[in-house]
Short mmCIF file of C-alpha atoms in Angstrom, two decimals:
data_model
loop_
_atom_site.label_atom_id
_atom_site.label_comp_id
_atom_site.label_asym_id
_atom_site.label_seq_id
_atom_site.Cartn_x
_atom_site.Cartn_y
_atom_site.Cartn_z
CA ILE A 1 -20.22 2.06 5.37
CA LEU A 2 -18.32 0.81 1.90
CA ASN A 3 -14.93 -0.28 2.78
CA VAL A 4 -12.40 -1.63 1.04
CA GLU A 5 -9.30 -3.95 2.14
CA GLN A 6 -5.91 -4.82 0.74
CA SER A 7 -3.06 -7.23 1.98
CA PRO A 8 -0.45 -7.35 2.57
CA GLN A 9 0.32 -3.38 2.58
CA SER A 10 3.91 -3.93 1.07
CA LEU A 11 5.97 -6.65 -0.09
CA HIS A 12 9.53 -7.37 -0.78
CA VAL A 13 10.18 -10.48 -3.02
CA GLN A 14 13.30 -11.26 -5.38
CA GLU A 15 13.36 -11.61 -8.82
CA GLY A 16 11.64 -13.99 -10.47
CA ASP A 17 9.85 -15.02 -7.58
CA SER A 18 6.07 -15.15 -8.31
CA THR A 19 3.55 -12.97 -6.32
CA ASN A 20 -0.26 -12.31 -5.30
CA PHE A 21 -2.33 -10.36 -3.31
CA THR A 22 -5.72 -9.89 -1.84
CA CYS A 23 -8.43 -7.22 -2.26
CA SER A 24 -11.59 -7.32 -0.36
CA PHE A 25 -15.23 -5.69 -0.71
CA PRO A 26 -18.27 -5.26 -0.34
CA SER A 27 -19.84 -8.49 -1.24
CA SER A 28 -23.59 -6.84 -1.76
CA ASN A 29 -23.79 -4.35 -4.69
CA PHE A 30 -21.26 -5.27 -7.04
CA TYR A 31 -21.00 -3.32 -10.39
CA ALA A 32 -17.30 -4.04 -10.96
CA LEU A 33 -14.18 -3.98 -9.37
CA HIS A 34 -11.30 -2.67 -10.59
CA TRP A 35 -7.17 -2.96 -9.81
CA TYR A 36 -4.60 0.20 -10.75
CA ARG A 37 -0.84 -0.27 -10.71
CA TRP A 38 0.46 3.30 -9.40
CA GLU A 39 4.11 3.95 -9.66
CA THR A 40 5.31 7.63 -8.15
CA ALA A 41 4.79 10.02 -9.54
CA LYS A 42 2.88 8.96 -12.77
CA SER A 43 -0.89 8.32 -12.98
CA PRO A 44 -2.59 5.29 -12.26
CA GLU A 45 -2.52 2.82 -15.00
CA ALA A 46 -5.24 0.87 -15.12
CA LEU A 47 -4.97 -3.41 -15.35
CA PHE A 48 -8.25 -4.66 -14.81
CA VAL A 49 -11.77 -4.19 -14.74
CA MET A 50 -13.30 -7.38 -14.14
CA THR A 51 -17.01 -7.80 -13.62
CA LEU A 52 -18.50 -11.20 -13.30
CA ASN A 53 -18.37 -13.17 -10.92
CA GLY A 54 -15.74 -16.30 -11.74
CA ASP A 55 -13.53 -13.53 -13.92
CA GLU A 56 -10.04 -14.58 -14.86
CA LYS A 57 -7.64 -11.93 -16.65
CA LYS A 58 -4.31 -12.26 -17.88
CA LYS A 59 -2.18 -8.93 -18.67
CA GLY A 60 0.94 -10.60 -19.64
CA ARG A 61 3.02 -11.85 -15.93
CA ILE A 62 0.40 -10.56 -14.35
CA SER A 63 -3.55 -12.33 -13.93
CA ALA A 64 -6.39 -11.03 -11.06
CA THR A 65 -9.40 -13.15 -10.30
CA LEU A 66 -12.86 -12.01 -8.79
CA ASN A 67 -15.23 -13.49 -6.16
CA THR A 68 -18.26 -11.65 -6.27
CA LYS A 69 -20.09 -13.61 -3.46
CA GLU A 70 -17.55 -14.03 -0.92
CA GLY A 71 -15.73 -9.95 -1.60
CA TYR A 72 -12.99 -11.02 -3.12
CA SER A 73 -10.38 -10.66 -5.53
CA TYR A 74 -6.40 -11.73 -6.17
CA LEU A 75 -4.01 -10.75 -8.64
CA TYR A 76 -1.21 -12.83 -9.25
CA ILE A 77 2.08 -11.59 -10.54
CA LYS A 78 3.98 -14.49 -11.99
CA GLY A 79 8.29 -14.60 -12.06
CA SER A 80 8.32 -10.44 -10.38
CA GLN A 81 10.29 -8.46 -12.65
CA PRO A 82 12.04 -5.10 -10.75
CA GLU A 83 10.04 -2.94 -12.85
CA ASP A 84 6.54 -4.97 -11.59
CA SER A 85 7.66 -2.40 -8.64
CA ALA A 86 4.15 -0.19 -7.86
CA THR A 87 1.65 -0.35 -5.81
CA TYR A 88 -1.11 -1.80 -6.91
CA LEU A 89 -5.09 -0.16 -6.16
CA CYS A 90 -8.26 -1.98 -5.82
CA ALA A 91 -11.05 -0.10 -6.24
CA PHE A 92 -14.97 -1.36 -6.17
CA LEU A 93 -17.70 0.01 -8.19
CA PRO A 94 -20.58 -0.40 -6.64
CA ASP A 95 -24.31 -0.59 -8.26
CA ASN A 96 -25.26 2.94 -7.65
CA ALA A 97 -28.60 4.30 -9.56
CA GLY A 98 -27.70 7.68 -11.55
CA ASN A 99 -25.07 9.38 -13.94
CA ASN A 100 -22.17 8.54 -11.39
CA ARG A 101 -19.88 6.03 -10.89
CA LYS A 102 -17.24 6.70 -7.71
CA LEU A 103 -14.82 4.44 -7.38
CA ILE A 104 -13.74 3.04 -3.82
CA TRP A 105 -9.95 2.67 -3.09
CA GLY A 106 -8.32 -0.13 -1.08
CA LEU A 107 -5.26 1.59 0.44
CA GLY A 108 -2.92 -0.04 -1.63
CA THR A 109 -0.17 -3.06 -1.73
CA SER A 110 3.17 -1.83 -2.07
CA LEU A 111 5.43 -4.28 -3.89
CA ALA A 112 9.36 -4.21 -3.97
CA VAL A 113 11.10 -6.85 -6.16
CA ASN A 114 14.93 -6.75 -5.63
CA PRO A 115 16.98 -7.51 -8.56
CA GLU B 1 -3.25 6.99 -26.94
CA PRO B 2 -5.07 9.43 -25.70
CA GLU B 3 -4.84 10.46 -22.08
CA VAL B 4 -6.09 12.69 -19.50
CA THR B 5 -3.74 15.78 -18.90
CA GLN B 6 -3.67 17.83 -15.59
CA THR B 7 -1.35 21.49 -14.69
CA PRO B 8 0.25 22.18 -12.99
CA SER B 9 2.16 19.17 -12.12
CA HIS B 10 3.61 21.04 -8.23
CA GLN B 11 1.81 23.82 -6.94
CA VAL B 12 2.66 25.65 -3.74
CA THR B 13 0.42 27.67 -2.12
CA GLN B 14 -0.30 29.79 1.04
CA MET B 15 -2.99 28.67 2.91
CA GLY B 16 -6.11 31.06 2.40
CA GLN B 17 -4.94 31.21 -0.95
CA GLU B 18 -7.37 30.43 -4.09
CA VAL B 19 -5.96 27.77 -6.44
CA ILE B 20 -7.78 26.56 -9.44
CA LEU B 21 -6.20 23.25 -11.09
CA ARG B 22 -6.93 22.05 -14.14
CA CYS B 23 -7.45 19.11 -16.31
CA VAL B 24 -8.19 18.41 -20.20
CA PRO B 25 -9.91 14.92 -19.82
CA ILE B 26 -10.21 12.12 -23.30
CA SER B 27 -12.62 14.32 -26.59
CA ASN B 28 -15.32 11.96 -26.08
CA HIS B 29 -15.75 11.26 -22.52
CA LEU B 30 -18.78 12.20 -20.79
CA TYR B 31 -18.02 11.27 -17.15
CA PHE B 32 -15.16 13.24 -14.54
CA TYR B 33 -13.83 13.29 -11.55
CA TRP B 34 -12.15 14.75 -9.42
CA TYR B 35 -10.09 12.57 -6.56
CA ARG B 36 -7.15 13.21 -3.79
CA GLN B 37 -4.58 11.26 -2.37
CA ILE B 38 -3.36 12.62 0.50
CA LEU B 39 -0.17 11.32 1.61
CA GLY B 40 -0.41 7.79 3.82
CA GLN B 41 -3.73 7.84 3.09
CA LYS B 42 -6.68 5.89 0.48
CA VAL B 43 -7.63 7.99 -2.36
CA GLU B 44 -10.50 9.86 -1.99
CA PHE B 45 -13.47 10.31 -4.26
CA LEU B 46 -14.69 13.99 -4.53
CA VAL B 47 -16.83 14.90 -6.92
CA SER B 48 -18.36 13.83 -10.54
CA PHE B 49 -19.31 15.43 -13.40
CA TYR B 50 -21.97 14.44 -15.65
CA ASN B 51 -23.55 16.53 -18.44
CA ASN B 52 -22.67 20.10 -17.37
CA GLU B 53 -23.40 19.09 -13.70
CA ILE B 54 -22.19 17.65 -10.33
CA SER B 55 -23.76 14.20 -10.63
CA GLU B 56 -22.47 13.70 -7.17
CA LYS B 57 -19.82 15.16 -4.52
CA SER B 58 -18.59 13.44 -1.22
CA GLU B 59 -18.71 15.14 2.41
CA ILE B 60 -15.05 16.48 1.87
CA PHE B 61 -16.29 18.68 -1.31
CA ASP B 62 -17.49 21.81 0.96
CA ASP B 63 -18.40 25.47 0.26
CA GLN B 64 -14.56 25.77 -0.26
CA PHE B 65 -14.49 23.24 -3.88
CA SER B 66 -16.23 24.10 -6.91
CA VAL B 67 -15.84 22.43 -10.50
CA GLU B 68 -16.46 23.18 -13.78
CA ARG B 69 -16.06 22.88 -17.36
CA PRO B 70 -15.09 26.61 -18.74
CA ASP B 71 -14.89 25.85 -22.33
CA GLY B 72 -16.43 22.63 -22.71
CA SER B 73 -12.39 20.63 -22.89
CA ASN B 74 -10.74 21.92 -19.98
CA PHE B 75 -12.42 20.80 -15.74
CA THR B 76 -11.36 22.94 -12.99
CA LEU B 77 -11.45 22.26 -9.65
CA LYS B 78 -11.35 25.77 -7.62
CA ILE B 79 -10.45 25.60 -3.85
CA ARG B 80 -11.45 29.07 -2.31
CA SER B 81 -9.85 28.79 0.52
CA THR B 82 -7.23 26.44 0.91
CA LYS B 83 -6.41 24.88 4.31
CA LEU B 84 -3.07 23.24 5.51
CA GLU B 85 -4.99 19.99 4.94
CA ASP B 86 -5.76 20.26 1.43
CA SER B 87 -2.42 19.48 0.78
CA ALA B 88 -2.77 16.39 -1.09
CA MET B 89 -2.34 14.94 -4.97
CA TYR B 90 -5.10 15.47 -7.07
CA PHE B 91 -6.18 13.19 -9.56
CA CYS B 92 -8.86 14.18 -12.83
CA ALA B 93 -10.08 11.25 -14.43
CA SER B 94 -12.77 10.99 -17.13
CA SER B 95 -14.80 8.24 -17.55
CA GLU B 96 -16.83 7.06 -21.77
CA PHE B 97 -19.26 5.31 -20.48
CA LEU B 98 -21.41 5.01 -17.33
CA SER B 99 -20.54 1.35 -16.48
CA GLY B 100 -16.50 2.34 -14.84
CA HIS B 101 -15.14 0.72 -18.11
CA GLY B 102 -12.56 2.64 -19.38
CA TYR B 103 -11.11 5.29 -16.39
CA THR B 104 -8.59 7.07 -17.32
CA PHE B 105 -6.82 9.15 -14.88
CA GLY B 106 -4.22 12.22 -15.28
CA SER B 107 -0.84 12.19 -13.08
CA GLY B 108 -2.35 14.23 -10.91
CA THR B 109 -0.96 17.90 -9.35
CA ARG B 110 0.37 17.57 -5.89
CA LEU B 111 -0.88 20.81 -4.17
CA THR B 112 0.88 21.62 -1.26
CA VAL B 113 -0.40 24.13 1.27
CA VAL B 114 1.93 26.38 3.36
#
């Protein structure tokens, strides 16, 4: 059974703090790793799609790294702001044959940034 | 920016009733998906759809569920006889490429079965 784990489950930080979370995924049959940001009552917003071992991606104050050999990805937020408060989900895309690509999701890390 | 739209945003239905959840994927996307999230649980894959047929379905997607693309733009999920445990947030997504790049999610339909 393919499983994706995220830690920590929740995090409270002060405005201006930098923070990071972990996503662990199966290291075999890797195709891609997605990060999404999900605010309550909105649709998940794609942050990054990572495909290569050693990938590092950046979007403003948010960045992510990928290690496919050991099966983990880190998401970093530099200088957290209250508007960063959301649930951050990672999803693993296995390398399956056929015309489908089903994402396998972690439970998410819920981030609350206090002003 | 193109988006995936879902209607209704919230539906309340009585147990045993049929519901149809509607989605309009991005027009040039070829791959369509339904996911759901029961409160407090992980997002779960239900079904993927390509070339007018189901390409994969999960064990959740039993005979009470069906999907179709009735008119080339809408993508619907039908639940024939709803159960209490079907209460969840249902998300539609579409993707242009098989690689999964450009996955775009709709804003979801919250289904409450009473």
